[in-house]
XYZ file of N, CA and C in Angstrom:
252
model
N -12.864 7.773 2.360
C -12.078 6.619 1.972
C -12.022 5.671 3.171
N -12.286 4.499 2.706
C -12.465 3.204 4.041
C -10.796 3.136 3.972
N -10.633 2.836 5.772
C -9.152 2.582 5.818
C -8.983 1.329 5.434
N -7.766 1.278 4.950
C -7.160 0.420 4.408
C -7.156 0.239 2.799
N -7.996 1.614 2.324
C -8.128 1.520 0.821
C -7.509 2.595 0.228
N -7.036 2.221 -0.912
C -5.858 2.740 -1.269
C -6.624 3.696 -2.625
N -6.222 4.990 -2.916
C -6.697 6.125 -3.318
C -5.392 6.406 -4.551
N -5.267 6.921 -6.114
C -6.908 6.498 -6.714
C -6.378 4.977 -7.004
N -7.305 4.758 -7.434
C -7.321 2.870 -7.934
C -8.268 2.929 -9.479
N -7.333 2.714 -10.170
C -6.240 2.528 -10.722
C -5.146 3.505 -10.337
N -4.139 3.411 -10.579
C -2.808 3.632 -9.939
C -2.535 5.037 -11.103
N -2.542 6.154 -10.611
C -1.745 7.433 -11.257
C -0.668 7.657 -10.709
N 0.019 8.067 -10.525
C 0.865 9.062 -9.953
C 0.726 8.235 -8.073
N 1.110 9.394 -7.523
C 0.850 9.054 -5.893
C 0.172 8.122 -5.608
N 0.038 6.395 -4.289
C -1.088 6.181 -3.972
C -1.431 6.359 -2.978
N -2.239 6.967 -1.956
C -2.471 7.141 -0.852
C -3.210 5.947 -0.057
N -2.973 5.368 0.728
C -3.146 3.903 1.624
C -3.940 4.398 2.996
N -5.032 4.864 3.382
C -5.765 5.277 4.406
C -5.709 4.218 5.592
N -4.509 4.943 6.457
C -4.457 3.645 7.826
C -4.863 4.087 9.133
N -5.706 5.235 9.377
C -5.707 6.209 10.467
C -6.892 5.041 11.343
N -7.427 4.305 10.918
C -8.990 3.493 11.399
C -8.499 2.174 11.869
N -6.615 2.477 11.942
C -6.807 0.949 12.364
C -6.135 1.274 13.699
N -6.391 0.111 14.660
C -5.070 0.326 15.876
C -4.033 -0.266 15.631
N -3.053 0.342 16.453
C -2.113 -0.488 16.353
C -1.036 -0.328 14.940
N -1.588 0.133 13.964
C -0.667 0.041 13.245
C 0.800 0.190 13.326
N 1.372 -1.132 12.572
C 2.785 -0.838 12.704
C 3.421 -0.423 11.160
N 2.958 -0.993 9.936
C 3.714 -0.605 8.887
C 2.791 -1.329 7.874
N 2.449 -0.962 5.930
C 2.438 -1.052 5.231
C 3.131 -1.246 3.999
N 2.913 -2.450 3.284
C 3.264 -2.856 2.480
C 2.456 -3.011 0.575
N 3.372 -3.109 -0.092
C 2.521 -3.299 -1.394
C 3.886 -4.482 -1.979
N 3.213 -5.143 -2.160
C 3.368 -6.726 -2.998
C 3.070 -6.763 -4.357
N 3.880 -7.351 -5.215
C 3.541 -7.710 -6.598
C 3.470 -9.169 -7.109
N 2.744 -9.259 -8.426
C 2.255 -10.290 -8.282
C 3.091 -11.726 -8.176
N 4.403 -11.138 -8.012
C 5.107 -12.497 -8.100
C 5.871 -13.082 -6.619
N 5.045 -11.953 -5.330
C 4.766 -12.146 -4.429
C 6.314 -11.215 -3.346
N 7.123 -10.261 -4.163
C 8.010 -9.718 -3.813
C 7.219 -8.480 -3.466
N 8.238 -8.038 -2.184
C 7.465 -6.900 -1.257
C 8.258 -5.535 -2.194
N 7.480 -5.134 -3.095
C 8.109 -3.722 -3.658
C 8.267 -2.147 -2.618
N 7.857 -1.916 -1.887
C 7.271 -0.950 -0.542
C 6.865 -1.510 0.672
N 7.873 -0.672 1.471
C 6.773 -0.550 2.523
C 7.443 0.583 3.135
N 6.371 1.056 4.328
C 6.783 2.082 4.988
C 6.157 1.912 6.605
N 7.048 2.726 7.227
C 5.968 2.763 8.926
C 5.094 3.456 9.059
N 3.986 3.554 9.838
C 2.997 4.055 9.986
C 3.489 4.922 11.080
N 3.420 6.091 10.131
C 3.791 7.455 11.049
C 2.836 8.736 11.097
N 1.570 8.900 10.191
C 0.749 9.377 10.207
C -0.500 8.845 9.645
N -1.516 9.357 9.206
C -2.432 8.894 9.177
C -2.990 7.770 7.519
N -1.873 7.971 6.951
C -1.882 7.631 4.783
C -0.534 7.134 5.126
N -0.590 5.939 4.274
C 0.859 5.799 3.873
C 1.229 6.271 2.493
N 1.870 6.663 1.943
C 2.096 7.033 0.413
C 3.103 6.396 -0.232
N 2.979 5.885 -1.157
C 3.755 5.401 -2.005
C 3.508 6.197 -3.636
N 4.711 6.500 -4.302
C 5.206 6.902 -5.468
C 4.933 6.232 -6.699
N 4.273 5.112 -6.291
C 4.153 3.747 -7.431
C 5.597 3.829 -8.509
N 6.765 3.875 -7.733
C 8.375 3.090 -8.296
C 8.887 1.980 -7.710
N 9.428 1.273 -7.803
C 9.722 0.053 -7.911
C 11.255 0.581 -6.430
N 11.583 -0.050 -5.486
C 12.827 0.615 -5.136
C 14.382 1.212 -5.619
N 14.305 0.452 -7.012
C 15.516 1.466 -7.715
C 15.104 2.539 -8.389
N 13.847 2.535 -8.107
C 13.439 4.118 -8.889
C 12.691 3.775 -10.332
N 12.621 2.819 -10.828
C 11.784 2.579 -12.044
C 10.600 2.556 -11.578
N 9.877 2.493 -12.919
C 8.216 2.506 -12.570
C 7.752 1.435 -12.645
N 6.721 0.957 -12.048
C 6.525 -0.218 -11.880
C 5.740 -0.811 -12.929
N 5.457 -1.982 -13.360
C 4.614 -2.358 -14.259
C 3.346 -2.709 -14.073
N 2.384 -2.616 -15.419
C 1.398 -2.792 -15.106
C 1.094 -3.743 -14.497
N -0.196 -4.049 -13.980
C -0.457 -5.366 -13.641
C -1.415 -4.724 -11.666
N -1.923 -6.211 -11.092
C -2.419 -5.861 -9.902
C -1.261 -6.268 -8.531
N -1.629 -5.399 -8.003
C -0.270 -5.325 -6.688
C -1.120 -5.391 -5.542
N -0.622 -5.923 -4.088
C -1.398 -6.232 -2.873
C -0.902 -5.432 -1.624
N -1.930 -4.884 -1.175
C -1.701 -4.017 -0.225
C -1.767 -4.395 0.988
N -0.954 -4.448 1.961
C -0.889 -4.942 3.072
C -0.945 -3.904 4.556
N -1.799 -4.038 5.265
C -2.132 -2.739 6.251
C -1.290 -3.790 7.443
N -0.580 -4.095 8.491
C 0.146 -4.822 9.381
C -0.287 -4.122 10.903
N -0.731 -4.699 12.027
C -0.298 -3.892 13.425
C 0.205 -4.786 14.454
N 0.301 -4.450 15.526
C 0.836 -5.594 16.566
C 0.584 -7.038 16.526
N -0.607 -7.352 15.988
C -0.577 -8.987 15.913
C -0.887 -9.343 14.597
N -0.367 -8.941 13.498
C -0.363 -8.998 12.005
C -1.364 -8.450 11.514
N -1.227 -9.290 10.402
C -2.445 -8.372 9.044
C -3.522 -8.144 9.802
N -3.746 -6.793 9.621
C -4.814 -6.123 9.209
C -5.922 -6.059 8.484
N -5.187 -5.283 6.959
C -6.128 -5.543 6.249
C -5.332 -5.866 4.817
N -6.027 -6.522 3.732
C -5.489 -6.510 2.334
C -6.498 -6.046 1.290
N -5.583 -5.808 0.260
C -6.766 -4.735 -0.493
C -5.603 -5.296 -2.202
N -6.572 -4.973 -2.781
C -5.690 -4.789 -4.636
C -5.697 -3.902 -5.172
N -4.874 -3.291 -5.784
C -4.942 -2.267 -6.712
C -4.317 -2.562 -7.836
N -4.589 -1.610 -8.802
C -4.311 -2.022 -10.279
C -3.165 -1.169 -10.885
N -2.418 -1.702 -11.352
C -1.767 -0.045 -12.385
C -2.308 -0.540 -13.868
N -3.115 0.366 -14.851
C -3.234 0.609 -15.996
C -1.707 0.387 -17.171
């Protein structure tokens, strides 16, 4: 898996966000399409994971969401994924 790509795509269950290839990382994000940051987390090991829920715990809706890889002097990388 190329870092910064997010595992599986389309969206099941778990998504796994491969950030181990970048430096620097400071934290990951996933965006929806109406440009609100639904997730993020710090980069504390090598995947970021997200649950694909929304932060009150609902599930999120279909549609494509934007993945944001961040390190010391911003973006990284961006990527799309889908939920079915």
């Amino acid at each position: 898996m190329a870092a910064g790509s997010a595992y599986p795509n389309p969206i099941s269950g778990n998504v796994r966000i491969r950030i181990s290839n970048f430096p620097s990382v400071t934290h990951g994000e996933i965006i929806n399409a109406m440009g609100s940051i639904i997730f993020s987390a710090p980069a504390t090991s090598e995947e970021v994971v997200w649950n694909g829920e929304l932060p009150g715990g609902q599930s999120c809706a279909s549609g494509m969401y934007v993945v944001n890889i961040y390190g010391n002097r911003g973006l990284l990388s961006q990527n799309k994924i889908m939920k079915p």
